[in-house]
Short mmCIF file of C-alpha atoms and ligand atoms in Angstrom, two decimals:
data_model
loop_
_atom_site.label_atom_id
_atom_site.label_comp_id
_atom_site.label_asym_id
_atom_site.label_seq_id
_atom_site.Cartn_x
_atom_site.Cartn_y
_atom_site.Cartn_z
CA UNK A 188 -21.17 -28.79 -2.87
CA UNK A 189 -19.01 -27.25 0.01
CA UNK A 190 -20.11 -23.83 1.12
CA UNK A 191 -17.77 -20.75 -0.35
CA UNK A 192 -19.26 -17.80 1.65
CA UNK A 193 -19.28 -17.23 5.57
CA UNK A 194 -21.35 -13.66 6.74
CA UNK A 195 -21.78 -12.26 9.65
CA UNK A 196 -24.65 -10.13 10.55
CA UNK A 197 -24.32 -6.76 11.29
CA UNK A 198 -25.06 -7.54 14.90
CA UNK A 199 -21.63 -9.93 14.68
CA UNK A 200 -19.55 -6.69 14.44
CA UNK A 201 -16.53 -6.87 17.06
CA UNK A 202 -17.40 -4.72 20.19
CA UNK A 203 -13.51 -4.47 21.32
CA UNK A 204 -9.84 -4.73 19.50
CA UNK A 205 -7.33 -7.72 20.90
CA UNK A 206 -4.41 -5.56 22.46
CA UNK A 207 -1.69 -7.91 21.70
CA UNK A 208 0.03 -6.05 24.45
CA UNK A 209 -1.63 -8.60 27.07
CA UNK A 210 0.09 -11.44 26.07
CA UNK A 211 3.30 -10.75 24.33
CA UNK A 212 5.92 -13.57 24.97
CA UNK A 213 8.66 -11.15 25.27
CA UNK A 214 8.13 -7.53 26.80
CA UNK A 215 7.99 -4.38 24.50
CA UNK A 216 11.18 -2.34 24.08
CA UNK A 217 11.01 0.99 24.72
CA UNK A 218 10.05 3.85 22.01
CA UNK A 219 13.06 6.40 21.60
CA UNK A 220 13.29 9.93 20.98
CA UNK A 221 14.71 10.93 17.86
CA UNK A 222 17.58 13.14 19.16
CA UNK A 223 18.08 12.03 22.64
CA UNK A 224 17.65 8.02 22.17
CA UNK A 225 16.16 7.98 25.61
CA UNK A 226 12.82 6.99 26.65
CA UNK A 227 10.10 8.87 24.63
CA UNK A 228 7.57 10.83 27.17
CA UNK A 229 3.79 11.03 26.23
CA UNK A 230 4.31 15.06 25.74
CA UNK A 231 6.80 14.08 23.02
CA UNK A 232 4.69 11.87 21.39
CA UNK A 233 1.48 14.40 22.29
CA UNK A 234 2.53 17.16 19.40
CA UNK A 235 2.30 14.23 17.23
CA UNK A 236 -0.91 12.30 18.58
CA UNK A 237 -4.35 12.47 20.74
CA UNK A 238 -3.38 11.09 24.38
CA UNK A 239 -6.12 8.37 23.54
CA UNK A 240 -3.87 6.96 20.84
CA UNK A 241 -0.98 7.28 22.94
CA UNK A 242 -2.67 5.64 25.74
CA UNK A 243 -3.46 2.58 23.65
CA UNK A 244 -0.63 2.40 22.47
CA UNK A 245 0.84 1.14 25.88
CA UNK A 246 -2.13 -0.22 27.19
CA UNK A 247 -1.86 -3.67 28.50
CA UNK A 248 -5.64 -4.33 28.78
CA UNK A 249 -6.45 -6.94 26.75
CA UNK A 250 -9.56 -5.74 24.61
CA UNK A 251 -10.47 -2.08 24.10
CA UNK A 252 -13.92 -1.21 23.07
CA UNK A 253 -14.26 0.04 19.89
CA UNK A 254 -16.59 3.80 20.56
CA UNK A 255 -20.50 3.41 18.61
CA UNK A 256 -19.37 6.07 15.90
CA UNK A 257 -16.43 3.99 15.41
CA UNK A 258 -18.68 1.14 14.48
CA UNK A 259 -21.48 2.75 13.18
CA UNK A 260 -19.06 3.72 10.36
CA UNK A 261 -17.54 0.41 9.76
CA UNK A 262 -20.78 -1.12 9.49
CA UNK A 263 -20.82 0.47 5.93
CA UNK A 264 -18.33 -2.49 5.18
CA UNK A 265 -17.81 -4.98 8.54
CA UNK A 266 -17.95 -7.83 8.46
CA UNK A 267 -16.47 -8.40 6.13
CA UNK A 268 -17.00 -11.90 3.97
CA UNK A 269 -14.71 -15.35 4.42
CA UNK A 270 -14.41 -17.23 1.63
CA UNK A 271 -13.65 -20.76 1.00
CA UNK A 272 -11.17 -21.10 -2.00
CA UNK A 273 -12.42 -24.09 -3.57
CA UNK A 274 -11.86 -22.99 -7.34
CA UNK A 275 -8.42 -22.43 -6.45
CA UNK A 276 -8.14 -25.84 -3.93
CA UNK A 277 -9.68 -27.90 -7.48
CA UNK A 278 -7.54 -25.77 -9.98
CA UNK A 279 -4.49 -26.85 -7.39
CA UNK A 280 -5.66 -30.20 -7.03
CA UNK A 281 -4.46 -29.82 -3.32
CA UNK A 282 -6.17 -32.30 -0.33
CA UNK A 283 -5.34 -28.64 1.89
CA UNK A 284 -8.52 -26.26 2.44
CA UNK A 285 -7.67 -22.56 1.61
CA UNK A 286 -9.88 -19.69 3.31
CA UNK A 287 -9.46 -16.09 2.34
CA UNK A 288 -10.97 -13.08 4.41
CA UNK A 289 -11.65 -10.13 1.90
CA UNK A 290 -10.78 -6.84 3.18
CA UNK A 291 -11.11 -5.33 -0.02
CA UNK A 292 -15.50 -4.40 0.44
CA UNK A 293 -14.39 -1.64 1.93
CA UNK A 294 -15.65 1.74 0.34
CA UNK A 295 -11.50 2.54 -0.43
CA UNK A 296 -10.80 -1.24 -1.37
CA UNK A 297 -8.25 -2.44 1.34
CA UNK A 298 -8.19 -3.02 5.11
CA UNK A 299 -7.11 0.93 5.71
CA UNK A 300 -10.04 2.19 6.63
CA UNK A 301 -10.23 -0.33 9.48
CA UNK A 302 -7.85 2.37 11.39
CA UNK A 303 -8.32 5.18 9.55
CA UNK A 304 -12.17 5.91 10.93
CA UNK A 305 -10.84 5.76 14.35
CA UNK A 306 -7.38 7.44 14.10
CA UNK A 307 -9.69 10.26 12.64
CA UNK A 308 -12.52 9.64 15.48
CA UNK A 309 -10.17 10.17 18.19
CA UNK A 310 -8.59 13.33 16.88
CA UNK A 311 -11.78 14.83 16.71
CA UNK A 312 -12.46 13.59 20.14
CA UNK A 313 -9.45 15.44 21.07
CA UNK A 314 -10.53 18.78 19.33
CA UNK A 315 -7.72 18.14 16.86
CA UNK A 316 -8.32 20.43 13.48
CA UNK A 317 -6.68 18.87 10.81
CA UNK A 318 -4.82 15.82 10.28
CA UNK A 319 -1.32 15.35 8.33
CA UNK A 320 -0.34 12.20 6.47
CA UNK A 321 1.65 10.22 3.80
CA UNK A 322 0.68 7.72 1.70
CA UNK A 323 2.22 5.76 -0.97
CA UNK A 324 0.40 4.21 -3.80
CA UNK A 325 -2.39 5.91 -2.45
CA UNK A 326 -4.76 3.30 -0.24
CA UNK A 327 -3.68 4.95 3.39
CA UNK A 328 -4.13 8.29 1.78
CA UNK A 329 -7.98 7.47 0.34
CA UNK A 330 -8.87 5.75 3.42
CA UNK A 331 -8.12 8.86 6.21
CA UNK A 332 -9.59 10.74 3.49
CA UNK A 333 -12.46 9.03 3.90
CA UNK A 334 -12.06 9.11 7.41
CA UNK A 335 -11.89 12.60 8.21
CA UNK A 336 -14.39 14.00 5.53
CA UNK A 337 -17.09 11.54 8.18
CA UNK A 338 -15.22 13.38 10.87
CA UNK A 339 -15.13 16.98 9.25
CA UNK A 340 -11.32 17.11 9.69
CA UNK A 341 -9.03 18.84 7.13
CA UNK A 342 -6.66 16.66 5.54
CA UNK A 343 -2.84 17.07 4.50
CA UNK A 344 -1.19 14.33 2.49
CA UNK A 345 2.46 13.76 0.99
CA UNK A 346 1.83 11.36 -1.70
CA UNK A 347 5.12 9.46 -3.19
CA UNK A 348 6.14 11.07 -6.01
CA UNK A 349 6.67 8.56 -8.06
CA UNK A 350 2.85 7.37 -7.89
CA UNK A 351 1.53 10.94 -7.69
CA UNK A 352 2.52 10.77 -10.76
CA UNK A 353 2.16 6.87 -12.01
CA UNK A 354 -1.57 6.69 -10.17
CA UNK A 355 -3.79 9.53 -10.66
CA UNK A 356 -7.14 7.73 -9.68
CA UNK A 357 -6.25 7.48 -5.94
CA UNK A 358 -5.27 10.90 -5.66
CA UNK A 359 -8.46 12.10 -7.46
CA UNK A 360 -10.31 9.99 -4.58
CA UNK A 361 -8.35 11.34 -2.10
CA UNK A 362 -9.55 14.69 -3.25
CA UNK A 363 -13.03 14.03 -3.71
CA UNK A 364 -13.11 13.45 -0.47
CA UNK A 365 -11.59 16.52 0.08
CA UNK A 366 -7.89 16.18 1.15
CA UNK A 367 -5.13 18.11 -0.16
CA UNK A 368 -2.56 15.95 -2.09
CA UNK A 369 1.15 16.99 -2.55
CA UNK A 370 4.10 15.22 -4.38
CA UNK A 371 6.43 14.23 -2.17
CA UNK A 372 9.41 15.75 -1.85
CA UNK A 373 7.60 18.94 -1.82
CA UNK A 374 8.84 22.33 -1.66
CA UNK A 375 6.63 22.65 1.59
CA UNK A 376 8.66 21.81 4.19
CA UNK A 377 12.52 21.82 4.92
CA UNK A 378 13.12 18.16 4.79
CA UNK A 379 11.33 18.61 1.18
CA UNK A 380 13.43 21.18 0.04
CA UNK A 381 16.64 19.83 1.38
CA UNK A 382 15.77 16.74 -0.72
CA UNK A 383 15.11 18.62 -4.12
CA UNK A 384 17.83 20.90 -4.01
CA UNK A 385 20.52 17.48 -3.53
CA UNK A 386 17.90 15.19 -6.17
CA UNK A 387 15.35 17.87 -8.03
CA UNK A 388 14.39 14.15 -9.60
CA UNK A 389 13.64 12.42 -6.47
CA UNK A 390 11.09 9.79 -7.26
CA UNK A 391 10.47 10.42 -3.47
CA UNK A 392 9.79 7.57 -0.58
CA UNK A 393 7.85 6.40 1.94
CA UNK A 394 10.23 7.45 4.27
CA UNK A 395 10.76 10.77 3.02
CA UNK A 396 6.97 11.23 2.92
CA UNK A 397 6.71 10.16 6.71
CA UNK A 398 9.54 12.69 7.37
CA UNK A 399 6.93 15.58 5.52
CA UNK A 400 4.01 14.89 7.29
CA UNK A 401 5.56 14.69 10.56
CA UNK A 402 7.38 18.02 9.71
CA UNK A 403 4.24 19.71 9.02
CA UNK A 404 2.67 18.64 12.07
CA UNK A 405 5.82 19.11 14.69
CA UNK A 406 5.56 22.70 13.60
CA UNK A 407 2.14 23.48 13.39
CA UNK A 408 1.65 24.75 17.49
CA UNK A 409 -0.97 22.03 17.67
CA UNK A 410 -2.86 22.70 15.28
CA UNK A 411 -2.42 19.35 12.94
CA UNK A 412 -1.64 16.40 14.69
CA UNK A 413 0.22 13.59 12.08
CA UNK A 414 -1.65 10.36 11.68
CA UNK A 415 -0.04 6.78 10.51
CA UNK A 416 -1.75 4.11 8.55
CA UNK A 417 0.47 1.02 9.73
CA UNK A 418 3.39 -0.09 12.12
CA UNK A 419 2.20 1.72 15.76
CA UNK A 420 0.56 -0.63 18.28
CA UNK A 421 -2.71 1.01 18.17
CA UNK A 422 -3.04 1.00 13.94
CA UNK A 423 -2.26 -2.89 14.21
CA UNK A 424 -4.94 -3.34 17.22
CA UNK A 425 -7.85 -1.47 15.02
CA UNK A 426 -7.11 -4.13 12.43
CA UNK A 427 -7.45 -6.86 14.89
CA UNK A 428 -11.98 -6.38 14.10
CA UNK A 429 -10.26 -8.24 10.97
CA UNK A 430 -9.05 -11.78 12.46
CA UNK A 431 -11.76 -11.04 15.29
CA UNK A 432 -14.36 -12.12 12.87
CA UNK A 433 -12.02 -14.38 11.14
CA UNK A 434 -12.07 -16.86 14.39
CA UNK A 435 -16.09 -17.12 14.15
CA UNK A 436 -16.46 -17.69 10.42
CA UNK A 437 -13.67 -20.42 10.86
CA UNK A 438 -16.17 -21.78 13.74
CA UNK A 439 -19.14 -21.48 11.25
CA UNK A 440 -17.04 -23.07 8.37
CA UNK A 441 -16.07 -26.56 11.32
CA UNK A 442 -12.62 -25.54 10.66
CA UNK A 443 -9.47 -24.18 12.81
CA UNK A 444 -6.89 -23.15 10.31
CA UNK A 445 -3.48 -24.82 10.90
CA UNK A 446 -1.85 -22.02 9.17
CA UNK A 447 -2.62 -18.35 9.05
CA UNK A 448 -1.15 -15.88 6.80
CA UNK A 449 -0.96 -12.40 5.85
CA UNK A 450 1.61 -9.91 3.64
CA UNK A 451 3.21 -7.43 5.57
CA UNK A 452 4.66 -3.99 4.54
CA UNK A 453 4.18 -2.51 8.03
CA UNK A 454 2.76 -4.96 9.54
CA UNK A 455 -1.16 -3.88 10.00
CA UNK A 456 -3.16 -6.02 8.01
CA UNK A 457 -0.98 -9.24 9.21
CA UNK A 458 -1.36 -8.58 12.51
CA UNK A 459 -4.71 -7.85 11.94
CA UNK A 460 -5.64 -11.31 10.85
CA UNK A 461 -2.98 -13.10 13.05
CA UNK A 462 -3.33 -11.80 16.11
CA UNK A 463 -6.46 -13.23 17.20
CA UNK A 464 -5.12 -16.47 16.40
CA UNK A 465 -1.70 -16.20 18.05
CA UNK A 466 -3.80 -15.18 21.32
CA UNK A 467 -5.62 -18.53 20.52
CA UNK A 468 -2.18 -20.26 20.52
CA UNK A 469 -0.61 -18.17 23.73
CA UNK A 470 -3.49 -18.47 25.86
CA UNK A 471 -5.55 -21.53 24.62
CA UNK A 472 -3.03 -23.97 23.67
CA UNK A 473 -3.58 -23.72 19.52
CA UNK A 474 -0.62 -24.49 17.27
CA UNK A 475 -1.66 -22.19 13.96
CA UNK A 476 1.78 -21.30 12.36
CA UNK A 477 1.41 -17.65 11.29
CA UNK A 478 3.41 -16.79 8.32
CA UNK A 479 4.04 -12.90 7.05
CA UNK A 480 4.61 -12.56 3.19
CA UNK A 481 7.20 -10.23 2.22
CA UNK A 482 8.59 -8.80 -1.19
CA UNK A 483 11.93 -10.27 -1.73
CA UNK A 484 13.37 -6.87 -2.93
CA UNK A 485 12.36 -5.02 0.47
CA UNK A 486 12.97 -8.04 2.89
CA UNK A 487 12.59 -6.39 6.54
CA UNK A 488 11.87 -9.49 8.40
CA UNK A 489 13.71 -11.87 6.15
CA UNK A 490 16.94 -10.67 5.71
CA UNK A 491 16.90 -7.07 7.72
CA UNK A 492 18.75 -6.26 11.14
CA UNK A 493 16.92 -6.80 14.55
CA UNK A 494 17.68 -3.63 15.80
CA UNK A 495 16.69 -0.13 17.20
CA UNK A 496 16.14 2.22 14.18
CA UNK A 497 14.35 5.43 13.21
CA UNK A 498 10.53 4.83 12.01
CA UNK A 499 11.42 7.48 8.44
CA UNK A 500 14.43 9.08 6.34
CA UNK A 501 15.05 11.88 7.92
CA UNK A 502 15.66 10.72 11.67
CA UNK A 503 12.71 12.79 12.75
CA UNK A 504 10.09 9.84 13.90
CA UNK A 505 10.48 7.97 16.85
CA UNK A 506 13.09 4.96 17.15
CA UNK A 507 11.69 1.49 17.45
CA UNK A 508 13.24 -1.79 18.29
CA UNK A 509 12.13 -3.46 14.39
CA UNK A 510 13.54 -5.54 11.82
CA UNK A 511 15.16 -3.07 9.63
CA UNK A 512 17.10 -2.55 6.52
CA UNK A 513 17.94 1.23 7.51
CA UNK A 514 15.88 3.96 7.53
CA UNK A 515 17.88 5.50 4.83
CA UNK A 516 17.09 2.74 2.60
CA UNK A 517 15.10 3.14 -0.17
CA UNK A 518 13.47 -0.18 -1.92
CA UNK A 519 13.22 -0.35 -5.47
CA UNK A 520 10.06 0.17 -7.19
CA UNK A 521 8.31 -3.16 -6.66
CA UNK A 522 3.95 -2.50 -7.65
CA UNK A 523 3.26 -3.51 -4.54
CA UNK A 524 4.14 -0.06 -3.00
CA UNK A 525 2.35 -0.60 0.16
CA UNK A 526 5.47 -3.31 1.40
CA UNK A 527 8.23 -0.86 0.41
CA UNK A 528 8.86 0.04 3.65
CA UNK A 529 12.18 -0.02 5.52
CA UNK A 530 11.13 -1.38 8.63
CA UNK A 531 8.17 -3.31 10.36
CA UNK A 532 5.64 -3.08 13.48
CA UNK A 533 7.58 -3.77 17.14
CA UNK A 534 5.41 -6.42 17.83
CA UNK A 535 5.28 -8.14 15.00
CA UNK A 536 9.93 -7.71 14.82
CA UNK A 537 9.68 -9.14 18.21
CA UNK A 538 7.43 -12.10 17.76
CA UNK A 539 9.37 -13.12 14.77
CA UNK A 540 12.78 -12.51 16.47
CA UNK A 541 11.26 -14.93 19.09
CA UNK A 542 10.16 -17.59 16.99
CA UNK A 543 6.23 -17.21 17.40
CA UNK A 544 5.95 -15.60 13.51
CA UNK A 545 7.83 -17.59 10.33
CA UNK A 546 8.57 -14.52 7.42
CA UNK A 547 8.73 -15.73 3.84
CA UNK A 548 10.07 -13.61 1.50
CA UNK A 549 8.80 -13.60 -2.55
CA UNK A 550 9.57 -12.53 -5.72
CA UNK A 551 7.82 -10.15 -7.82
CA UNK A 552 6.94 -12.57 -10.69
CA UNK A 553 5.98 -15.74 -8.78
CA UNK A 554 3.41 -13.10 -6.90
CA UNK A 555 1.77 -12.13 -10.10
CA UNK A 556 1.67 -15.74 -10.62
CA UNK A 557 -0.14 -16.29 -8.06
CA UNK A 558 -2.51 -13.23 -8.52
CA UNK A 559 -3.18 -14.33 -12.01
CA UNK A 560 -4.14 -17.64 -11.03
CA UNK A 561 -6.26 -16.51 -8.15
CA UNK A 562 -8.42 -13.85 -10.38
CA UNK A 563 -8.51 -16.95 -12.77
CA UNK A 564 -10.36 -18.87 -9.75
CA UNK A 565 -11.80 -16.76 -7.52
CA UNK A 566 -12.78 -13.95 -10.11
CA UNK A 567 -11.10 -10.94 -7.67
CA UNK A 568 -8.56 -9.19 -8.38
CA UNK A 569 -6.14 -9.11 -5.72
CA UNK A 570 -3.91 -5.49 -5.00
CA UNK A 571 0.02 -6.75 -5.89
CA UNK A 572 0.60 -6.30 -2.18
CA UNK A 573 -2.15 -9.03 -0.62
CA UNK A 574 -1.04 -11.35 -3.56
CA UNK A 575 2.28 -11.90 -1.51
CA UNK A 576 0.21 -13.92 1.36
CA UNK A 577 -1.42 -15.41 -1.78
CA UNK A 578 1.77 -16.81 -3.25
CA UNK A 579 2.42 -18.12 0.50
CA UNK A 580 -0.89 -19.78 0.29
CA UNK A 581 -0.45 -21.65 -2.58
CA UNK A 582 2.89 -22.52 -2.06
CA UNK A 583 1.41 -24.24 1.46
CA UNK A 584 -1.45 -25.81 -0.18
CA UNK A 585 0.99 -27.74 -2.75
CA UNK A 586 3.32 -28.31 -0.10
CA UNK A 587 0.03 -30.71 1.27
CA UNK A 588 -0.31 -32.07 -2.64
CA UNK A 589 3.10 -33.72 -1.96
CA UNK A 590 2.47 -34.70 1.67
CA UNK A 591 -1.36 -35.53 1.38
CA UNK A 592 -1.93 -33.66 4.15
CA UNK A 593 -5.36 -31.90 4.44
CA UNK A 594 -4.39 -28.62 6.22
CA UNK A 595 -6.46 -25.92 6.77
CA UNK A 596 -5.07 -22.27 4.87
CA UNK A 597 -6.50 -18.79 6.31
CA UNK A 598 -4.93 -15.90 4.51
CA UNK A 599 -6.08 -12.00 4.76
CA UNK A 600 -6.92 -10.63 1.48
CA UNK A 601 -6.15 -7.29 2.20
CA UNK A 602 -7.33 -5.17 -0.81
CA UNK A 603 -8.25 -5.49 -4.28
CA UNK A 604 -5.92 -4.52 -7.45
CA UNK A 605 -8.30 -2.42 -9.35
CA UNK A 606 -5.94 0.62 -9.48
CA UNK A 607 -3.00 -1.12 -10.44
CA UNK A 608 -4.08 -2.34 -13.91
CA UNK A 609 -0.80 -1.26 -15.33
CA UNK A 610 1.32 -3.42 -12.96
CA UNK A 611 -0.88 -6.43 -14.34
CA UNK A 612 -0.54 -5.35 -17.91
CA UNK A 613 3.28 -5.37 -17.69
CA UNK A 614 3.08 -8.46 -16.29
CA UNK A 615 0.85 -9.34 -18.85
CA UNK A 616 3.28 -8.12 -21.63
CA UNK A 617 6.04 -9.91 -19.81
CA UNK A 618 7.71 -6.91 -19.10
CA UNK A 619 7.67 -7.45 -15.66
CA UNK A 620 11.05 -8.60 -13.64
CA UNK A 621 12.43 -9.65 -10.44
CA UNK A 622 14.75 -7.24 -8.53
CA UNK A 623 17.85 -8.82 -7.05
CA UNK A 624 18.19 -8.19 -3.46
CA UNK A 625 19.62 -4.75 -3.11
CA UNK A 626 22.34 -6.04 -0.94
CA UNK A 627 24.66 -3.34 -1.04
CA UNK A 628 22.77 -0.23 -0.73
CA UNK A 629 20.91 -2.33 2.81
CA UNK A 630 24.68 -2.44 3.78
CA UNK A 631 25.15 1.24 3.21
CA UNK A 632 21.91 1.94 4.73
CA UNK A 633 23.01 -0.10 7.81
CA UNK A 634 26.18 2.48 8.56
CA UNK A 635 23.12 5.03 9.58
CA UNK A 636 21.56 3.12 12.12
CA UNK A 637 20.95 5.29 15.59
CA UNK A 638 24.02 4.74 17.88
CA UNK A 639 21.71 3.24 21.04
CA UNK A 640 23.80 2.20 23.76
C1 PLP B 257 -1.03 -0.71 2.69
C2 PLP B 257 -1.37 -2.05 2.24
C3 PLP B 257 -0.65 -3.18 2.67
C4 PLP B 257 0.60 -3.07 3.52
O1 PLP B 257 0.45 -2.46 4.77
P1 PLP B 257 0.40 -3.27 6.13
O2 PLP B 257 0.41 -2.24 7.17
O3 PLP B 257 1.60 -4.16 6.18
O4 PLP B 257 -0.86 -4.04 6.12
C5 PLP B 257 -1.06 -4.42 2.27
N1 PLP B 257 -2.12 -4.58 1.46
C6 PLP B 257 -2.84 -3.54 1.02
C7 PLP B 257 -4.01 -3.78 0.12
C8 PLP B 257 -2.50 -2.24 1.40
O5 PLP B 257 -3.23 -1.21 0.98
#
């Protein structure tokens, strides 16, 4: 019987992050001001961040240890376990072997926390009082939660309105932890207002919740410093403890996966598992493809522009070179809210711009397919967002049914679904449909793109 489980011990826990940074093929663009579209300085970024984030952030040193509170804290959860697939390789009948690494043992149920403990670390570090935030369906939002009640920080959070309302149980974590949760738009900031008096029925967006948080915090004379939960350089390198361990269970499994996979909304958790491997294929002559899963109804990567935009609605964030569909777009309401994001992580645009990434774009059905038939195999129940590098997955392991080729499948599960029973029961009721491609409101969107020269 072939072994299904691959643990570290404690003592296995990653002492430093990959900085991608090192060993980029193509060199970073630079990060933009808002207003100017020149050259962003550190004091800019400083009202929004600890100079220890910023610092990372353009650090070119290939590992950066991870501080002993840091990992005293994720050693409530890390490792984390690799799994074999070998319910779903039978139930597939495919000669390919699929690996999973399961982010969701952590105590909020999805790879967040992974940057959340030290995003909240450092601004305590820093003497920073209270942190300001946005979340969507609610995982980023429960994980700094978590975060900053171990840090005794206060907490701010825009939630979405749409699932402030749709998904009470995240916010009711968020606040037992003891963050304060607000329906975004809110009537708390200008952006907010300026919203609700043009749409009082604004279902609200990621973008606009971004633009909140970062409101709150720009004004706040230093007291509240704003804190992101994907896209930055230094959120994707704190996921990187993720594919870190991935590369020794493969090694304890005999295996080197010929393809890696992960879904990307942002771009954290992907990276997170990937990057490891694509410095294994920069530096030490590997060939893994690497392959970020996408909805098909918020397609940065797939079908957005390669091109300098702002990082939310409002134009107040920084502007990043980033596949984009326009900051001014706003996705449908797909259930896997954590990929309805406009744009996607520099490094992860620039990789795939220059050929080192593939993007695959799916539907919303055939990824509840593929959850479904994973739970039915594996028992877990996968969050709607990591069943998109699911539905990859599978589609690569029958790809190797046809060819009888035995690859080797790594995927990232990055959370589980247990707070999105009602997506699964309209799937389950067959009420559940694919969105067309919103072609014409990403061609509105793209009119608003900053005018860089
Ligand atoms: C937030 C989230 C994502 C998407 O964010 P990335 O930064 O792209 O990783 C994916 N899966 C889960 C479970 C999430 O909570």
């Amino acid at each position: 019987m072939p072994q299904h489980k691959f643990i570290l011990d404690e003592s296995r826990l990653p002492k430093a992050w990959y900085n991608i940074n090192a060993d980029l093929p193509v060199p970073p663009s630079p990060v933009l001001h808002p207003q100017t579209l020149q050259p962003v300085t550190p004091d800019f970024l400083g009202v929004l961040f600890p100079m220890s984030l910023i610092m990372q952030e353009v650090s070119t040193e290939r590992y950066i240890e991870i501080p002993e509170p840091v990992r005293e804290i994720y050693k409530l959860w890390r490792p984390t376990p690799m799994f074999r697939a070998v319910s779903l390789e039978r139930a597939l009948d495919t000669p390919a072997h699929i690996y999973y690494k399961y982010e969701g043992v952590s105590p909020v149920g999805s790879h967040k926390a992974n940057t959340s403990v030290p995003q909240a670390f450092y601004n305590k570090e820093a003497g920073t009082k209270a942190l300001t935030t946005e979340t969507g369906a609610g995982q980023w939002g429960s994980a700094l939660s978590m975060a900053c009640n171990f840090f005794g920080l206060d907490l701010e959070i825009y939630m979405v309105k749409v699932s402030y309302g749709q998904k009470p149980y995240r916010r009711i974590i968020m606040e037992n932890f003891g963050a304060k949760v607000f329906a975004s738009p809110s009537d708390r900031t200008n952006y907010g207002r300026s919203v609700l008096k043009d749409n009082p029925d604004s279902p609200g967006s990621l973008g606009m919740a971004i633009s909140e948080a970062v409101e709150v915090a720009a004004t706040s004379n230093g007291a509240k410093k704003y804190s992101l939960g994907s896209v930055l350089g230094h959120v994707l390198m704190h996921q990187t403890v993720i594919g870190i361990e991935a590369l020794e269970q493969m090694e304890m499994a005999g295996e080197y996966p010929d393809v890696v996979i992960g879904c990307a909304g942002g771009g954290s958790n992907f990276a997170g598992f990937t990057y490891p491997f694509l410095h294994q294929n920069f530096r030490n002559g590997k060939k893994t493809r690497v392959i970020a899963a996408e909805p098909a109804s918020c397609p940065s990567l797939t079908r957005g522009k390669y091109t300098f935009d702002y990082g939310d609605t409002a134009a107040m964030a920084p502007v990043m070179k980033m596949h984009t569909l326009g900051h001014t777009f706003i996705p449908p309401g797909i259930h896997a809210g954590g990929l309805r994001y406009h744009g996607m992580a520099a490094s992860v645009s620039a990789m795939v711009d220059h050929g080192d990434i593939e993007a695959r774009a799916c539907k919303q059905l055939e990824t509840f397919q593929a959850a479904v038939q994973f739970m039915r195999t594996e028992g877990i129940i996968p969050a709607p967002e990591s069943a998109h590098a699911i539905r990859v997955a599978i589609d690569e392991a029958l790809a190797c049914k046809k060819t009888g080729e035995k690859k080797v499948i790594a995927f990232n599960l990055s959370g589980h679904g247990h707070f999105d029973m009602m997506a699964y029961e309209q799937f389950n009721q067959g009420k559940l449909t694919d969105y067309e491609y919103p072609a014409d409101k990403v061609d509105e969107a793209m009119k608003h793109l900053p005018k860089v020269a």
